[in-house]
């Protein structure tokens, strides 16, 4: 079965369904990023404070306490499961786009690595490996860029006519 470019030949009803899915998925994804920005100041030290607390900082504007075992396991579990489903579905859509094979493979596989590094990194940060905050930040940025590019490519190709 030839997958490369299959998205261009889909019936309009299916294209509309896929387009609606990718748009709503993107709204959910970027809303999550807004939440991250609000809770961690979107910087390595903010990430550290969010999970390890800042109760020793008397000048802190907002007091944060170290997350409990249960909170961390719930966060890591929920995010790894949900993000893997999100990127699996988006990866299937990328698989049927007309795209260079290497770029397509990168867009399909990289998010899974970023999910593991981001949320596994948060757990390791919480365990005391403070340098992981940089890995979390970099992998989170890469995951966001990959999501954005994948969603853009799918939406753009949905709007193209089969030639």
PDB file of N, CA, C and O in Angstrom, residues 87 90-92 94-95 103-112 146 150:
ATOM      1  N   UNK A  87       0.556  11.741  19.812  1.00  0.00           N
ATOM      2  CA  UNK A  87       1.581  11.680  18.779  1.00  0.00           C
ATOM      3  C   UNK A  87       1.447  10.444  17.889  1.00  0.00           C
ATOM      4  O   UNK A  87       1.883  10.462  16.740  1.00  0.00           O
ATOM      5  N   UNK A  90      -1.317  11.698  15.424  1.00  0.00           N
ATOM      6  CA  UNK A  90      -0.738  12.694  14.531  1.00  0.00           C
ATOM      7  C   UNK A  90       0.300  12.047  13.608  1.00  0.00           C
ATOM      8  O   UNK A  90       0.399  12.394  12.427  1.00  0.00           O
ATOM      9  N   UNK A  91       1.041  11.071  14.121  1.00  0.00           N
ATOM     10  CA  UNK A  91       2.024  10.342  13.311  1.00  0.00           C
ATOM     11  C   UNK A  91       1.384   9.573  12.176  1.00  0.00           C
ATOM     12  O   UNK A  91       1.930   9.507  11.067  1.00  0.00           O
ATOM     13  N   UNK A  92       0.220   8.992  12.421  1.00  0.00           N
ATOM     14  CA  UNK A  92      -0.507   8.299  11.347  1.00  0.00           C
ATOM     15  C   UNK A  92      -0.876   9.290  10.255  1.00  0.00           C
ATOM     16  O   UNK A  92      -0.736   9.001   9.058  1.00  0.00           O
ATOM     17  N   UNK A  94       0.663  12.137   9.590  1.00  0.00           N
ATOM     18  CA  UNK A  94       1.907  12.529   8.910  1.00  0.00           C
ATOM     19  C   UNK A  94       2.330  11.427   7.932  1.00  0.00           C
ATOM     20  O   UNK A  94       2.820  11.712   6.840  1.00  0.00           O
ATOM     21  N   UNK A  95       2.104  10.181   8.307  1.00  0.00           N
ATOM     22  CA  UNK A  95       2.497   9.051   7.453  1.00  0.00           C
ATOM     23  C   UNK A  95       1.808   9.093   6.091  1.00  0.00           C
ATOM     24  O   UNK A  95       2.378   8.628   5.100  1.00  0.00           O
ATOM     25  N   UNK A 103      12.300  13.271   6.633  1.00  0.00           N
ATOM     26  CA  UNK A 103      11.578  14.267   7.432  1.00  0.00           C
ATOM     27  C   UNK A 103      10.326  13.651   8.030  1.00  0.00           C
ATOM     28  O   UNK A 103      10.014  13.853   9.212  1.00  0.00           O
ATOM     29  N   UNK A 104       9.638  12.865   7.224  1.00  0.00           N
ATOM     30  CA  UNK A 104       8.427  12.200   7.696  1.00  0.00           C
ATOM     31  C   UNK A 104       8.742  11.272   8.873  1.00  0.00           C
ATOM     32  O   UNK A 104       8.061  11.295   9.907  1.00  0.00           O
ATOM     33  N   UNK A 105       9.786  10.477   8.752  1.00  0.00           N
ATOM     34  CA  UNK A 105      10.180   9.562   9.825  1.00  0.00           C
ATOM     35  C   UNK A 105      10.557  10.335  11.091  1.00  0.00           C
ATOM     36  O   UNK A 105      10.173   9.956  12.198  1.00  0.00           O
ATOM     37  N   UNK A 106      11.287  11.435  10.921  1.00  0.00           N
ATOM     38  CA  UNK A 106      11.651  12.276  12.063  1.00  0.00           C
ATOM     39  C   UNK A 106      10.406  12.804  12.767  1.00  0.00           C
ATOM     40  O   UNK A 106      10.285  12.710  13.991  1.00  0.00           O
ATOM     41  N   UNK A 107       9.457  13.340  12.000  1.00  0.00           N
ATOM     42  CA  UNK A 107       8.239  13.903  12.588  1.00  0.00           C
ATOM     43  C   UNK A 107       7.371  12.835  13.254  1.00  0.00           C
ATOM     44  O   UNK A 107       6.635  13.125  14.194  1.00  0.00           O
ATOM     45  N   UNK A 108       7.480  11.603  12.797  1.00  0.00           N
ATOM     46  CA  UNK A 108       6.678  10.519  13.362  1.00  0.00           C
ATOM     47  C   UNK A 108       7.301   9.934  14.633  1.00  0.00           C
ATOM     48  O   UNK A 108       6.575   9.516  15.534  1.00  0.00           O
ATOM     49  N   UNK A 109       8.633   9.909  14.721  1.00  0.00           N
ATOM     50  CA  UNK A 109       9.314   9.218  15.823  1.00  0.00           C
ATOM     51  C   UNK A 109       9.826  10.166  16.904  1.00  0.00           C
ATOM     52  O   UNK A 109       9.766   9.861  18.100  1.00  0.00           O
ATOM     53  N   UNK A 110      10.321  11.329  16.533  1.00  0.00           N
ATOM     54  CA  UNK A 110      10.934  12.242  17.499  1.00  0.00           C
ATOM     55  C   UNK A 110      10.025  12.588  18.684  1.00  0.00           C
ATOM     56  O   UNK A 110      10.487  12.632  19.814  1.00  0.00           O
ATOM     57  N   UNK A 111       8.727  12.833  18.473  1.00  0.00           N
ATOM     58  CA  UNK A 111       7.895  13.203  19.618  1.00  0.00           C
ATOM     59  C   UNK A 111       7.885  12.160  20.744  1.00  0.00           C
ATOM     60  O   UNK A 111       7.783  12.515  21.914  1.00  0.00           O
ATOM     61  N   UNK A 112       8.030  10.897  20.401  1.00  0.00           N
ATOM     62  CA  UNK A 112       8.037   9.870  21.433  1.00  0.00           C
ATOM     63  C   UNK A 112       9.295   9.979  22.299  1.00  0.00           C
ATOM     64  O   UNK A 112       9.237   9.807  23.523  1.00  0.00           O
ATOM     65  N   UNK A 146       7.928  20.047  16.825  1.00  0.00           N
ATOM     66  CA  UNK A 146       7.545  18.886  16.025  1.00  0.00           C
ATOM     67  C   UNK A 146       6.031  18.813  15.877  1.00  0.00           C
ATOM     68  O   UNK A 146       5.513  18.562  14.783  1.00  0.00           O
ATOM     69  N   UNK A 150       4.168  19.234  12.269  1.00  0.00           N
ATOM     70  CA  UNK A 150       3.324  18.113  11.831  1.00  0.00           C
ATOM     71  C   UNK A 150       1.894  18.569  11.578  1.00  0.00           C
ATOM     72  O   UNK A 150       1.297  18.248  10.541  1.00  0.00           O
TER      73      UNK A 150
END
